[in-house]
Structure formats: structure tokens, C-alpha cells
GROMACS .gro file of C-alpha atoms in nm:
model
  447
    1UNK     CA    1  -6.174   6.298  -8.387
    2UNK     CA    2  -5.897   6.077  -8.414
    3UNK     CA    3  -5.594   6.011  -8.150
    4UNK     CA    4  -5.229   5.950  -8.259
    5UNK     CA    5  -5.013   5.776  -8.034
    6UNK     CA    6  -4.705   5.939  -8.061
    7UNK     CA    7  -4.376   5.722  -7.960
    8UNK     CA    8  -4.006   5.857  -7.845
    9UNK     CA    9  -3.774   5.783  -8.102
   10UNK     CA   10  -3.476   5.576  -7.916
   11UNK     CA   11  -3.167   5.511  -8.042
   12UNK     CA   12  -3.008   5.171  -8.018
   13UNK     CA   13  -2.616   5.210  -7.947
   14UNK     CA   14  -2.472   4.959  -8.237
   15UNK     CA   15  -2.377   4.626  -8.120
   16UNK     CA   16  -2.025   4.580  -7.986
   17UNK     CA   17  -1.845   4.296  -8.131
   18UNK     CA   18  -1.587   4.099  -7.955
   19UNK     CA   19  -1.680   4.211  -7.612
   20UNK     CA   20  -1.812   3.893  -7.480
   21UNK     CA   21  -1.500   3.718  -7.637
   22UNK     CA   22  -1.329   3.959  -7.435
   23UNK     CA   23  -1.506   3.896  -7.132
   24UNK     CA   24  -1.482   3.534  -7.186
   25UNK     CA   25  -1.108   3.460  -7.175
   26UNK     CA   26  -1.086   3.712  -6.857
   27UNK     CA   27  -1.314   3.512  -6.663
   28UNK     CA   28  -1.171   3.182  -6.838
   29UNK     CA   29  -0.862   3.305  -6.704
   30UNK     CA   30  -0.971   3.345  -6.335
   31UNK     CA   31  -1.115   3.040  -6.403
   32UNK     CA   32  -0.791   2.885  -6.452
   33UNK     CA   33  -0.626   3.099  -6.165
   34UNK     CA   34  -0.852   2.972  -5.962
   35UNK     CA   35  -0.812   2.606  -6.051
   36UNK     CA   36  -0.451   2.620  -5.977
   37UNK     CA   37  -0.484   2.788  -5.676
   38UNK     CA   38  -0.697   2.519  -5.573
   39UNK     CA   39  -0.509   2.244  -5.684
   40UNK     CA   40  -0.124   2.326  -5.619
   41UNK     CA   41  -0.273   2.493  -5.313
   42UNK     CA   42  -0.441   2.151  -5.192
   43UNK     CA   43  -0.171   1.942  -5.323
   44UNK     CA   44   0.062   2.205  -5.066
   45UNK     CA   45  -0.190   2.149  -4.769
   46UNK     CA   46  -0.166   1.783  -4.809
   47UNK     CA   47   0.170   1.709  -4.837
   48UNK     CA   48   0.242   1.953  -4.567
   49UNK     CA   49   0.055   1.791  -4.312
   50UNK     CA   50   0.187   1.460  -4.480
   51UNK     CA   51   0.534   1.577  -4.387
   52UNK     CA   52   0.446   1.707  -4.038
   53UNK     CA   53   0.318   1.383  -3.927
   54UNK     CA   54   0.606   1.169  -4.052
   55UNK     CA   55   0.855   1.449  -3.895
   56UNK     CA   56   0.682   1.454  -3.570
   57UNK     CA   57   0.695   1.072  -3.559
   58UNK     CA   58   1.085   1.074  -3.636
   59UNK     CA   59   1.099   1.332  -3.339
   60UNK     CA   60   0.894   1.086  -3.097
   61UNK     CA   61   1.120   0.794  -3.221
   62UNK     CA   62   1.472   1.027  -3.141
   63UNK     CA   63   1.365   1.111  -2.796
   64UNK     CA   64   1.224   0.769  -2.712
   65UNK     CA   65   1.601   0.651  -2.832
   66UNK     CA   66   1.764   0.926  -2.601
   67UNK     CA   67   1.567   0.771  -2.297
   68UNK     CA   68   1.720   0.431  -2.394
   69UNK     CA   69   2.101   0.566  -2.437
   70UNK     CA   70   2.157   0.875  -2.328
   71UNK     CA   71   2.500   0.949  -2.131
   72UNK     CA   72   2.679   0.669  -2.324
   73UNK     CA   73   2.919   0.708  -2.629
   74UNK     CA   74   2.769   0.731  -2.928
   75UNK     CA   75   2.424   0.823  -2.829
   76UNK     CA   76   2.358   1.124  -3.014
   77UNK     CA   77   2.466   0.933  -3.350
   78UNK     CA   78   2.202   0.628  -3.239
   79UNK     CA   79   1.910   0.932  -3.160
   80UNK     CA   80   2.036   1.071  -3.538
   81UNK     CA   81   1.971   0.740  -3.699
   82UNK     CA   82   1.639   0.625  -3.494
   83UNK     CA   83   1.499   0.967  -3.592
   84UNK     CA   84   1.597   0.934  -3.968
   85UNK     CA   85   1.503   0.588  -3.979
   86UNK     CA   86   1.132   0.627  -3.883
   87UNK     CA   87   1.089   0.918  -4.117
   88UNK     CA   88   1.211   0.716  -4.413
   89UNK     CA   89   0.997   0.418  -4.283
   90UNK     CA   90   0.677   0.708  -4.283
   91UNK     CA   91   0.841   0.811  -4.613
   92UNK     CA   92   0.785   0.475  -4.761
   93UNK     CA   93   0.386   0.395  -4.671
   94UNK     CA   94   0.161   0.399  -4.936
   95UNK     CA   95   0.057   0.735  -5.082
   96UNK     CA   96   0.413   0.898  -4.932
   97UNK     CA   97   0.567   0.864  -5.307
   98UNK     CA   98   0.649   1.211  -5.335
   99UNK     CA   99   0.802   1.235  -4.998
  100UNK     CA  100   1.015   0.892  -5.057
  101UNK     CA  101   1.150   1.024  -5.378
  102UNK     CA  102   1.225   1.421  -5.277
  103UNK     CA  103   1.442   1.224  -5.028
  104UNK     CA  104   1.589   0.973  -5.260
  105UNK     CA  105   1.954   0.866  -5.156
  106UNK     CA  106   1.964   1.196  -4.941
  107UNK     CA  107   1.788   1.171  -4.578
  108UNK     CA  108   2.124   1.343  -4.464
  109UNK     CA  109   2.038   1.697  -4.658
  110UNK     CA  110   1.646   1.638  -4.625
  111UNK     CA  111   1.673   1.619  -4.261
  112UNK     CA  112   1.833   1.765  -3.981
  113UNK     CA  113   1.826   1.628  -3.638
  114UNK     CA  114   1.917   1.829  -3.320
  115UNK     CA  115   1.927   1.745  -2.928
  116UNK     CA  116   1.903   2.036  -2.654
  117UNK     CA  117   1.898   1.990  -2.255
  118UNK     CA  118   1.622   2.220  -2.250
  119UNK     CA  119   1.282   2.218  -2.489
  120UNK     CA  120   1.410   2.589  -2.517
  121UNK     CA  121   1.706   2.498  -2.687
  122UNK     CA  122   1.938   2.568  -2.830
  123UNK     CA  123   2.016   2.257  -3.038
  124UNK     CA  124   2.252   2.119  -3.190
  125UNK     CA  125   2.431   1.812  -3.313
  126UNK     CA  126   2.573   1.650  -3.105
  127UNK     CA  127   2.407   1.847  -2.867
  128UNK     CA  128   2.507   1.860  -2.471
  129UNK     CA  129   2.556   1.559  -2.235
  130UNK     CA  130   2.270   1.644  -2.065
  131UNK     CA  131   2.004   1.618  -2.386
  132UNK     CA  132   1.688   1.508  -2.316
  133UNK     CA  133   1.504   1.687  -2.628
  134UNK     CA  134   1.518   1.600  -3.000
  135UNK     CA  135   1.418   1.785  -3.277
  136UNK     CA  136   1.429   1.713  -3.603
  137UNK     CA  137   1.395   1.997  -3.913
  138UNK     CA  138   1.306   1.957  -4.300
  139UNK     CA  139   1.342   2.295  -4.416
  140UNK     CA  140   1.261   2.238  -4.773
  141UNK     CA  141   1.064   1.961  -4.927
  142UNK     CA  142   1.005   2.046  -5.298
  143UNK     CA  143   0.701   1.935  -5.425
  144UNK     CA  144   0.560   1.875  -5.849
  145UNK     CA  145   0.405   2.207  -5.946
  146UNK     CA  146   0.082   2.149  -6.119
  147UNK     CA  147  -0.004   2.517  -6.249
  148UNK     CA  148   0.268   2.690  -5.979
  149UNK     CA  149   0.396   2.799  -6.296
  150UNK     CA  150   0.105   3.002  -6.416
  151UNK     CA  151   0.089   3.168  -6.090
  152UNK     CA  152   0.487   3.236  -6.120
  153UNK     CA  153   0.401   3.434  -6.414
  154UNK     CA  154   0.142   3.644  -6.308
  155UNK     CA  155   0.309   3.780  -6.013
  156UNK     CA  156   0.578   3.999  -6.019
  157UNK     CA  157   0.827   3.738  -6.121
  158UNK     CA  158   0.993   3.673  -5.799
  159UNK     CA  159   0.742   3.415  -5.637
  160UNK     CA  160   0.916   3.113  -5.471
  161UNK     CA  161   0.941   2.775  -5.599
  162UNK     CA  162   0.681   2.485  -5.438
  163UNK     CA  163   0.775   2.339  -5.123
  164UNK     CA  164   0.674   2.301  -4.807
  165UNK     CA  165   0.846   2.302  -4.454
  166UNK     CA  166   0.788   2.146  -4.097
  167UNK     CA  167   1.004   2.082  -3.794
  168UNK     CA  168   0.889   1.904  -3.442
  169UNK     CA  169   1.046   1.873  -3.128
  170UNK     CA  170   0.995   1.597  -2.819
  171UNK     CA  171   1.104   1.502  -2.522
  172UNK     CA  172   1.022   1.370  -2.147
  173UNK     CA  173   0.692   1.534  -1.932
  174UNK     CA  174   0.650   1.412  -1.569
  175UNK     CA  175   0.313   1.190  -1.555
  176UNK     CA  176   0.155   1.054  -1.305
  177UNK     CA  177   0.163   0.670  -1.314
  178UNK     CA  178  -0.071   0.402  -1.388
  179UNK     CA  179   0.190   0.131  -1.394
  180UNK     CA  180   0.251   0.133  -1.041
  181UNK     CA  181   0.481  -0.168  -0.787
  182UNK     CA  182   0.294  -0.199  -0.538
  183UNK     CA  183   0.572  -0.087  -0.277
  184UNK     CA  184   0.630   0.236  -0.074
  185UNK     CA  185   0.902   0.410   0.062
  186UNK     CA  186   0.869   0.721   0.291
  187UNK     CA  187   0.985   1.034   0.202
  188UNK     CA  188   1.057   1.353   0.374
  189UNK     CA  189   0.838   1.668   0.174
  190UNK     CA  190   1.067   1.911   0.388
  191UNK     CA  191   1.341   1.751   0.144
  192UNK     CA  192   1.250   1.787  -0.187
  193UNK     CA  193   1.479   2.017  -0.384
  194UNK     CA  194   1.514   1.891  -0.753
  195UNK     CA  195   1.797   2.199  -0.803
  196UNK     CA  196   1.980   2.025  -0.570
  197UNK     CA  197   1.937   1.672  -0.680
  198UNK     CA  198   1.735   1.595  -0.380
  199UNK     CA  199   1.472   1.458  -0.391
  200UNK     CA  200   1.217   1.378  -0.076
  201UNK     CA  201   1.542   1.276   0.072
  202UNK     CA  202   1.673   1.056  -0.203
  203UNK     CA  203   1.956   1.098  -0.452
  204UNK     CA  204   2.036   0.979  -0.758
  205UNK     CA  205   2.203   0.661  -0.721
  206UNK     CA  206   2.136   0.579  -0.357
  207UNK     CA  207   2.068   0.212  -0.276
  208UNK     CA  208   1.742   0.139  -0.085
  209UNK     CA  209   1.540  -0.118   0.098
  210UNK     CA  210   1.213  -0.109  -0.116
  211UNK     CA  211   1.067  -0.458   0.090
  212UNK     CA  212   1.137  -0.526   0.436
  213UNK     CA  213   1.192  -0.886   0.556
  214UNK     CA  214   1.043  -1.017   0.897
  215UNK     CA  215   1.250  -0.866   1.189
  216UNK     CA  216   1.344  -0.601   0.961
  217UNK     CA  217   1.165  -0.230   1.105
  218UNK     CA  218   1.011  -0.050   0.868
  219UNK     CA  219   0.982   0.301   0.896
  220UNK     CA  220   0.584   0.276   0.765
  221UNK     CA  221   0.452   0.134   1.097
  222UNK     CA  222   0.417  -0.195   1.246
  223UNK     CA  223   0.346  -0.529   1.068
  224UNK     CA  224   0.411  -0.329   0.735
  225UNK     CA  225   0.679  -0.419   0.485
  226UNK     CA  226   0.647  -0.185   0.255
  227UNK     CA  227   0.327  -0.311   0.047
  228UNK     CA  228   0.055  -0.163  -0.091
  229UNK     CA  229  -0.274  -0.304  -0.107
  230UNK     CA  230  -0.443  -0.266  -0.459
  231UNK     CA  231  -0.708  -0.443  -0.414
  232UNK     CA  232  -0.699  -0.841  -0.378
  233UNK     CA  233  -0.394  -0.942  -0.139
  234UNK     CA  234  -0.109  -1.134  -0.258
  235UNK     CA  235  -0.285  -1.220  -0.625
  236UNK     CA  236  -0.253  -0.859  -0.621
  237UNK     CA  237   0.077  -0.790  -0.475
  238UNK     CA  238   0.235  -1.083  -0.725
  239UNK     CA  239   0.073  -0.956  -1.060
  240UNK     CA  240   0.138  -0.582  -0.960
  241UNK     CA  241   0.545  -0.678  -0.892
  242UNK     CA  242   0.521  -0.846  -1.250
  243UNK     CA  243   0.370  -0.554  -1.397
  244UNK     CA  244   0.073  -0.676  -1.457
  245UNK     CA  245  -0.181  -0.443  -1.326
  246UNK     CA  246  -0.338  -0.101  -1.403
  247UNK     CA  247  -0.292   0.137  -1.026
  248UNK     CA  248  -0.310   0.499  -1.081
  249UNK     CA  249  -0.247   0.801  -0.774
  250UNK     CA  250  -0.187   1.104  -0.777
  251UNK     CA  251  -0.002   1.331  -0.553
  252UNK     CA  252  -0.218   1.437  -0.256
  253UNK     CA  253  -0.438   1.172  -0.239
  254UNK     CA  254  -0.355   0.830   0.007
  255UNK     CA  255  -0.223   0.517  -0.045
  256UNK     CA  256  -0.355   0.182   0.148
  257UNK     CA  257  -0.069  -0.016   0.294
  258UNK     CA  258  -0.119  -0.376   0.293
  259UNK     CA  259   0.039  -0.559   0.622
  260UNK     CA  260   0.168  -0.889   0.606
  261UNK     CA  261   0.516  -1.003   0.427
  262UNK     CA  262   0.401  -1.192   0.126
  263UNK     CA  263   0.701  -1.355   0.064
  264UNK     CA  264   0.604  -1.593  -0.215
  265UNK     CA  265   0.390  -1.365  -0.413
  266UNK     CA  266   0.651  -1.078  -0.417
  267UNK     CA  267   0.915  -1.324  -0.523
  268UNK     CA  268   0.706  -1.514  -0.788
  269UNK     CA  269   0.615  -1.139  -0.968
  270UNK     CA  270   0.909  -1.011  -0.909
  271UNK     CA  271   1.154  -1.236  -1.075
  272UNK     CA  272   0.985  -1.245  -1.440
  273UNK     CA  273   1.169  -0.926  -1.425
  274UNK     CA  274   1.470  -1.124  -1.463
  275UNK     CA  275   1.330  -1.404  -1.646
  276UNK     CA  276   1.241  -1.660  -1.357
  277UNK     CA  277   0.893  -1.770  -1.362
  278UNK     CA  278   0.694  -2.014  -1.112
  279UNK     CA  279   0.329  -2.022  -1.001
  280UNK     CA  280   0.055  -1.914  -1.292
  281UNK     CA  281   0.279  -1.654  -1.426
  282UNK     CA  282   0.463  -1.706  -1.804
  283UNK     CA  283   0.706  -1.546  -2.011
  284UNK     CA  284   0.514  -1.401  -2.264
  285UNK     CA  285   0.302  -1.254  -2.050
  286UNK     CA  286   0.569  -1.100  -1.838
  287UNK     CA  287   0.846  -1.069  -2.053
  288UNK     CA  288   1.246  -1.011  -1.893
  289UNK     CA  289   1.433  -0.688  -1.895
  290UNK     CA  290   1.681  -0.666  -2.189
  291UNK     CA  291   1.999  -0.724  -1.926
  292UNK     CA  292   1.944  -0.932  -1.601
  293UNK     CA  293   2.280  -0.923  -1.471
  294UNK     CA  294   2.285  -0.895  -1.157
  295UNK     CA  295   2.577  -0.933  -0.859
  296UNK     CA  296   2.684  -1.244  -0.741
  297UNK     CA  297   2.678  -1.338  -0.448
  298UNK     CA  298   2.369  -1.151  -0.389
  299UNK     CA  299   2.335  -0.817  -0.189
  300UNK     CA  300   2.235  -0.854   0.193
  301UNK     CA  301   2.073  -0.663   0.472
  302UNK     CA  302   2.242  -0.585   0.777
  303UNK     CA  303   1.994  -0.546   1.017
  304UNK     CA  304   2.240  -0.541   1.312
  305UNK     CA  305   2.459  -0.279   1.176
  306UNK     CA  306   2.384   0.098   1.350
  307UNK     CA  307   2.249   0.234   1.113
  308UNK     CA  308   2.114  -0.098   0.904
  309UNK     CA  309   2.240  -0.127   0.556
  310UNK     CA  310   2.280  -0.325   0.252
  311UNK     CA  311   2.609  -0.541   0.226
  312UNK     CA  312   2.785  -0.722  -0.005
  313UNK     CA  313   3.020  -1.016   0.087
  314UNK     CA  314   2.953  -0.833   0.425
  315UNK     CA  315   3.138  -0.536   0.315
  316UNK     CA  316   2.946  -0.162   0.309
  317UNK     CA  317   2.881  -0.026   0.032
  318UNK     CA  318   2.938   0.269  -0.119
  319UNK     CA  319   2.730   0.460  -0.412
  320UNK     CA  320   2.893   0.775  -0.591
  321UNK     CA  321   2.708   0.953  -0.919
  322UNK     CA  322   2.527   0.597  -0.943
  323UNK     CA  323   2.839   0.373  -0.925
  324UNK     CA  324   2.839   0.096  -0.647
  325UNK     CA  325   3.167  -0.031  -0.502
  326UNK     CA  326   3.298  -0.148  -0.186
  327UNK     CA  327   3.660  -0.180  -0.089
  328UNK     CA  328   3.729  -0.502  -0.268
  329UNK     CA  329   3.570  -0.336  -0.594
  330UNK     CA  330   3.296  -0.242  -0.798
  331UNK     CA  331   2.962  -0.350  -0.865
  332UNK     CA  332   2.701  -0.414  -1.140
  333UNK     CA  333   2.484  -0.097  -1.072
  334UNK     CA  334   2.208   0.100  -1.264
  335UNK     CA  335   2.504   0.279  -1.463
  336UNK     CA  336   2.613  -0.059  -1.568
  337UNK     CA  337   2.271  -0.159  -1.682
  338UNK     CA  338   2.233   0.175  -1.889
  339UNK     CA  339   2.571   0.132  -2.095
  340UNK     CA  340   2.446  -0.266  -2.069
  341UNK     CA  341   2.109  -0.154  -2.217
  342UNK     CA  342   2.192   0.101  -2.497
  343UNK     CA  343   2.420  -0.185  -2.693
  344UNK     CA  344   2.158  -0.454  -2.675
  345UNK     CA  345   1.944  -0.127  -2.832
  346UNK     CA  346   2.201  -0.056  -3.123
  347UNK     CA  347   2.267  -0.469  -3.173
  348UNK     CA  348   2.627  -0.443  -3.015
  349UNK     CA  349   2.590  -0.600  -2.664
  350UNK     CA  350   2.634  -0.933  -2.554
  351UNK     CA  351   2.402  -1.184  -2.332
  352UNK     CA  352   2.068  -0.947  -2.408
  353UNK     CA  353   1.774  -1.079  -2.393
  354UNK     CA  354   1.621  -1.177  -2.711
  355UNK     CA  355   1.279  -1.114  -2.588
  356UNK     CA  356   1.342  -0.856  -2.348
  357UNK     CA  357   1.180  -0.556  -2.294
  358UNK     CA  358   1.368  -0.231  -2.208
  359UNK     CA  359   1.337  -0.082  -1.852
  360UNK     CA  360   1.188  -0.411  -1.697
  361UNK     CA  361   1.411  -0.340  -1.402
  362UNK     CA  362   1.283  -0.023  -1.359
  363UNK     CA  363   1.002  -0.018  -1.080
  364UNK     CA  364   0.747   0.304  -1.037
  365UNK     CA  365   0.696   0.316  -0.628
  366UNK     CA  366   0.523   0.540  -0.427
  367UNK     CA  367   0.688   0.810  -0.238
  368UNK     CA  368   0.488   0.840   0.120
  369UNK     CA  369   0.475   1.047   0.405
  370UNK     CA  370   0.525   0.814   0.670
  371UNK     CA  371   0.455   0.896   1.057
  372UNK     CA  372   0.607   0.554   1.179
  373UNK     CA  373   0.292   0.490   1.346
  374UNK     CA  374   0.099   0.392   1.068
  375UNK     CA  375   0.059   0.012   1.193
  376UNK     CA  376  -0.177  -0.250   1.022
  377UNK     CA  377  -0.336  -0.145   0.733
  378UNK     CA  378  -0.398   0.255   0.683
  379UNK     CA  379  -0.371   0.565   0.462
  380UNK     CA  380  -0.038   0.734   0.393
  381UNK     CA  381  -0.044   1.079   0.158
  382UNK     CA  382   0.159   1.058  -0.143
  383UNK     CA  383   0.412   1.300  -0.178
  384UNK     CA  384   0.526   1.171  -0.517
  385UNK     CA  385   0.694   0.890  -0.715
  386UNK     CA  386   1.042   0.772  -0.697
  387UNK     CA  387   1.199   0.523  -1.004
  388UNK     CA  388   1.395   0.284  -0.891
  389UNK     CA  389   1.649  -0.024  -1.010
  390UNK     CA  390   1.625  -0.360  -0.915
  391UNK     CA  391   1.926  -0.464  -0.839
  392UNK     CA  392   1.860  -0.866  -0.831
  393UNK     CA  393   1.575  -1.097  -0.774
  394UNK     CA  394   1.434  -1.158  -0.460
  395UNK     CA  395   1.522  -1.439  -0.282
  396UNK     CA  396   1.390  -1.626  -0.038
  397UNK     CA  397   1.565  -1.683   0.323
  398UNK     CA  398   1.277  -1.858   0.589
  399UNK     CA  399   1.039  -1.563   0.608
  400UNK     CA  400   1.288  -1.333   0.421
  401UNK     CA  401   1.218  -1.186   0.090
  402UNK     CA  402   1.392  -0.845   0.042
  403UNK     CA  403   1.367  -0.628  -0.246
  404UNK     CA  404   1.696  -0.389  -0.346
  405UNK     CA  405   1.687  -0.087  -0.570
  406UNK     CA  406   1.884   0.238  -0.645
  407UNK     CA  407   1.699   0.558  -0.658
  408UNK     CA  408   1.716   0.705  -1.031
  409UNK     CA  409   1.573   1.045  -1.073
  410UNK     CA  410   1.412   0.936  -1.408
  411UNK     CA  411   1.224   0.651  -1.611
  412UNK     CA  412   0.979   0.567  -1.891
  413UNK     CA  413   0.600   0.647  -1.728
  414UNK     CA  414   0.287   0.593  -1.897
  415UNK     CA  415  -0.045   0.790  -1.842
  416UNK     CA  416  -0.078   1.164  -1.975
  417UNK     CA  417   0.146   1.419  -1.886
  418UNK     CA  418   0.161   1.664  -1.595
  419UNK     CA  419   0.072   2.048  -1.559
  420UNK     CA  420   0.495   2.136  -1.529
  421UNK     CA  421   0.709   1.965  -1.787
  422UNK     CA  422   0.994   2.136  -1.710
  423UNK     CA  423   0.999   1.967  -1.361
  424UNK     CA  424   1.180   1.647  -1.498
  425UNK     CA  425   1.200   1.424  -1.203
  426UNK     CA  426   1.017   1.058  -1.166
  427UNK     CA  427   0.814   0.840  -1.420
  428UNK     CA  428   0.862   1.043  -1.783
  429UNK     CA  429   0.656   1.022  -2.116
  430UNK     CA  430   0.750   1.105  -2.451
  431UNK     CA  431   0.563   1.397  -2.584
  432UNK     CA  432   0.554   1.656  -2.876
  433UNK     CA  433   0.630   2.029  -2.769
  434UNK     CA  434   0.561   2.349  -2.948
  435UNK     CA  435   0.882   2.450  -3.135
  436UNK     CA  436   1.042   2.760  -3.025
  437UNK     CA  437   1.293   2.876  -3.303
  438UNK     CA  438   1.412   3.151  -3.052
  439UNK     CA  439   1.416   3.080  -2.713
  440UNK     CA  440   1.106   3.131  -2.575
  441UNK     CA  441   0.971   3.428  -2.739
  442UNK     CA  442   0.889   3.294  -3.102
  443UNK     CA  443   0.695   3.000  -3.194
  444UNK     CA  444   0.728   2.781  -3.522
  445UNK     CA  445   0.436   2.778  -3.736
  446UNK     CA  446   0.582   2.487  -3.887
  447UNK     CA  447   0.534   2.256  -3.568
   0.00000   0.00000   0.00000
């Protein structure tokens, strides 16, 4: 008996020809799509961030500049041209080509620069009298478009051209020092109303005893003179008046007074400040302030007078918005030193300092809650920090060697900044700030 297999006839469809050519150039296609997504798209990402950086550094530059000059004439145009400067200077490192030569001859239409009292805005150009924030805008770098042409024409045939965008604003945030004088004045916390300019009890522009002299009372406690002790007596009290150690506090927590006068030590550190050196200390280590002018003949203290004051040629004196005088006539003050200061800055002033450094003059002090009773060496809370001018050198009289400042309600800090940067009062660092491009209620995503 024999067995037949029997198979199921199947029919083969025919071949198709030219489908895998087809096939082929669609996925050769993505391919390319792909590619130049990829490429332009990187090329974007990293020229964008290129941008960013070198327009965040031109903002830090501006507002540093506005610390320098701000309230005399002509300082918006000197923020304008620090801000432009350093982004040409970022334009011109190595691998910045593209950037240097979308902004050729042109850093006037590539980039706009803006001040603002508030990190709120609005800005503007000039911008109020009262700016303390910069920002500066490029709203359209165009960069080389690889394949961004192949992607025009595969959209709908609107897509935009290649470019990229970025804008950054800075300004001042309150820190908390580590660049501390070691000096103290006592402050009133019932007193402290920065609406009202007031500020533990002190104004803006008020001249103060920041170091007692022997005989002189001191509001601290007895056998204190307004030192602090950091650590190693008068080594520490001379390099700290220099500038030349690292102190940090906070508010809240207690700082040591150090009893005792320490006349030469607080004269020796002091007076690098205005370029007068004895002892161990040198000029490059401690360098001058950019402007040591100062009055002559020197201020005084009236110890006798009810209340006790400062003097000059015997004479009261008088301080209003910052400006000293008496009745024979003015005196070099902080506002002096400002105006001073910003033309040594934009290479117009006269007798700077070659080797100066700005804001020498400047002292960071300690803003205590005294009791009066705080005698010999003990623990006062901090209620904040004040900035304050030195107004000459210290000089030394027998056992005498006063220190003179005026009260300013800001200077340059160092440290990181505080929890409230809109509370703008005391020691100030530079910092970037979100952009707001409406007020308060939208953020850039360009910053």
C-alpha cells in the first residue's frame, strides 16, 4: 500500500521591485533629519550657553561699576561701557569666533544695557538716580546654519531663522561679612527702620566715634574702646584694621570686646588705608584706597563739650545728605570721596592712587547692643553691620588714637549672600538675579 504525501499548493506574491529603494531614501532621509537636528541643534545649545555666560559676566561687570559711581554724572554711560566692554572681552577668548564676529563693529545693536532701582524693574537707559541693578539684553544673536535649511523646508515654510537669545540681570544682596574691623559701635534694635533711613540709630552720613581715646567714655562699658578681640591682641587688632584677616558673625550671635586702647597697633593697620606704613606691615600687602584725601587740620574730639562731639578747627560740625561743613565751610566727606573715586575709575581724576584699591576707606564694623555695663572683656549680641568712612588716619596724641567715620548705608561685602535681598542696607555683594521681563509675575527663560 503506498502513501502520498500530499502538499498545499502556495502561491508566492511576485516580488516587488523598488520598494526597498523606496524605503531606503525615507529612512536616509530621517537619517539626515536627524543629523541636522543634532547638529544645528547642538551647535544652538552651545552657543547659547556660550552667550549666556559672557552676558551674565557683562551684567556682573555693570553692577560692580554702578557700586563704584553711582549718583555722579555720567554714571549710567560708565555702567553702559563696563558692561559692553567685558562682553566683547568674553567675545574675543578663544573658541568665541562666532560671537566676536555676529558683533563685528556693532556691540551698540548686539547689546542693550539697562539700570532699574529695583531687580523688578523696570529698566531703562539711563535708568533712575537711584539704580542699583543692571541688566544687559542680546535679543538676537544669529548663528551659521548647518542643515537649518533642510529643516526650513520641511516645515510649513514659516520656521525662524537660527539664533539664539539671553539676557541677565545683577545687582547688590546684603551678606554677612567675613572682612570684618575689628571695632564696634552700639546700636539701638528699637531703631532700626530702613524705610525711614534709620538705621539702629544711625543715618546716612552721620559722623561717628568708631575708637575711643583714653578719658574718652565709651558707651560699651568700662576699659573698652571700642575693640574687638579676634583672637591674638594687638597682632590681631593691627592686621584686622589693615584688612588683613578673615572674622565672620552673624546677626544673633556675640561679639568679644577686647579692653585695652591699643594705640600703636590700631594706628600702624589703620593707616595703610591711606598709604602710611610702619612696623611689619608693606604696601603690597596692604595696598591704599584709590583717594586718601583727607581734611587738614585733622578732625578732633571734644570730650568736654555736652554732648561730646567731633570738631574741626574747634568748630561743630554739621552733616546734611552726607555733606560735612561747619560755619567757615565745607569739608572733604564720603560724598567727596565717591565723585573723588568714580574719576580715578573712568581715568579722569587727579592725585589717585596708582596702586589703589577701591573702597579701602570703607570699614565693615559691628553693630552691638550695648548695656553700658559691659566692662573688661565680655559678649555683646550683634544686631547687625554698619559701613562706615574713614575720614583720616589715626593719629597719635600721648595715649590718644581716635578713629573717625561717617555712617554709609551701603558698601562692597564679601561672603555669600543673605536670605532678603531686597533689604539693601550694610556690606553688599554683586550677584546674578532671575530676570523678570514683567514685574514679578513672569520669568525669562533666557536668564
Amino acid at each position: 500500500m503506498r502513501l502520498y504525501i500530499l502538499r498545499p499548493l502556495i502561491a508566492f506574491p511576485r516580488r516587488q521591485r523598488g520598494s526597498v529603494a523606496v524605503l531606503m531614501v525615507i529612512a536616509l532621509a530621517a537619517i539626515v533629519l536627524i543629523s541636522a537636528l543634532a547638529l544645528d541643534g547642538g551647535h544652538m545649545l552651545l552657543n547659547k550657553t556660550r552667550l549666556q555666560n559672557a552676558v551674565d559676566a557683562a551684567a556682573l561687570s555693570g553692577a560692580k561699576t554702578l557700586m563704584m559711581v553711582s549718583g555722579v554724572s555720567g554714571a549710567p554711560t560708565q555702567v553702559q561701557s563696563a558692561a559692553r566692554n567685558t562682553l566683547m572681552l568674553n567675545a574675543a577668548a578663544t573658541g568665541n569666533n562666532e560671537l566676536a564676529t555676529a558683533i563685528g563693529n556693532n556691540i551698540a545693536g548686539f547689546a542693550t544695557v539697562e539700570l532699574a532701582s529695583s531687580v523688578y524693574g523696570p529698566f531703562s537707559f539711563p535708568g533712575p538716580a537711584n539704580a542699583k541693578y543692571v541688566r544687559v539684553t542680546v535679543a538676537n544673536y544669529p548663528l551659521a546654519g548647518f542643515f537649518w535649511g533642510i529643516l526650513q523646508t520641511t516645515g510649513n515654510g514659516t520656521s525662524p531663522g537660527k539664533a539664539v537669545a539671553a539676557v541677565a540681570t545683577a545687582g547688590p544682596s546684603p551678606s554677612s561679612p567675613c572682612d570684618l574691623a575689628p571695632l564696634m559701635v552700639c546700636g539701638d534694635s528699637a531703631q532700626y527702620n530702613p524705610g525711614a533711613g534709620n538705621f539702629w540709630g544711625y543715618r546716612f552720613g552721620d559722623l561717628q566715634l568708631l575708637k575711643t581715646a583714653a578719658n574718652n567714655s565709651s558707651l560699651i562699658g568700662p576699659g573698652n574702646f571700642q575693640l574687638l578681640d579676634f583672637g591674638s591682641g594687638g597682632n590681631t587688632v593691627r592686621d584686622g584694621l589693615a584688612g588683613g584677616i578673615n572674622q565672620c558673625n552673624v546677626v544673633g550671635a556675640q561679639a568679644n570686646t577686647k579692653p585695652g586702647n591699643t594705640v600703636g597697633p590700631s594706628i600702624q593697620g589703620l593707616n595703610t588705608r591711606f598709604g602710611q606704613y610702619s612696623g611689619s606691615l608693606s604696601a603690597q600687602a596692604y595696598p591704599s584706597d584709590l583717594v586718601i584725601t583727607a581734611n587738614s587740620p585733622t578732625l578732633q574730639y571734644n570730650a568736654t563739650a555736652s554732648p561730646p562731639r567731633i570738631e574741626y578747627q574747634g568748630l561743630p560740625i554739621t552733616s546734611t545728605n552726607g555733606d560735612l561743613s561747619t560755619t567757615s565751610g565745607p569739608l572733604f566727606d564720603y560724598n567727596d570721596w565717591v565723585r573723588s573715586t568714580a574719576a580715578c575709575v573712568s581715568g579722569t581724576g587727579s592725585g589717585c592712587q596708582p596702586s589703589g584699591v577701591f573702597e579701602r576707606r570703607m570699614l565693615k564694623i559691628v553693630v552691638g547692643q550695648c548695656s553700658g555695663t559691659d566692662g573688661g572683656q565680655s559678649s555683646v549680641p550683634v544686631l547687625g553691620f554698619g559701613c562706615f568712612f574713614v575720614l583720616q588716619p589715626a593719629t597719635q596724641n600721648g595715649n590718644e588714637s581716635q578713629i573717625f567715620g561717617q555712617f554709609v548705608k551701603q558698601c562692597e561685602g564679601d561672603n555669600v549672600s543673605g536670605p532678603n535681598p531686597s533689604q539693601d542696607a550694610g556690606p553688599q555683594i554683586i550677584q546674578l538675579y532671575k530676570t523678570y521681563i514683567n514685574g514679578v509675575s513672569t520669568p525669562s527663560t533666557d536668564s
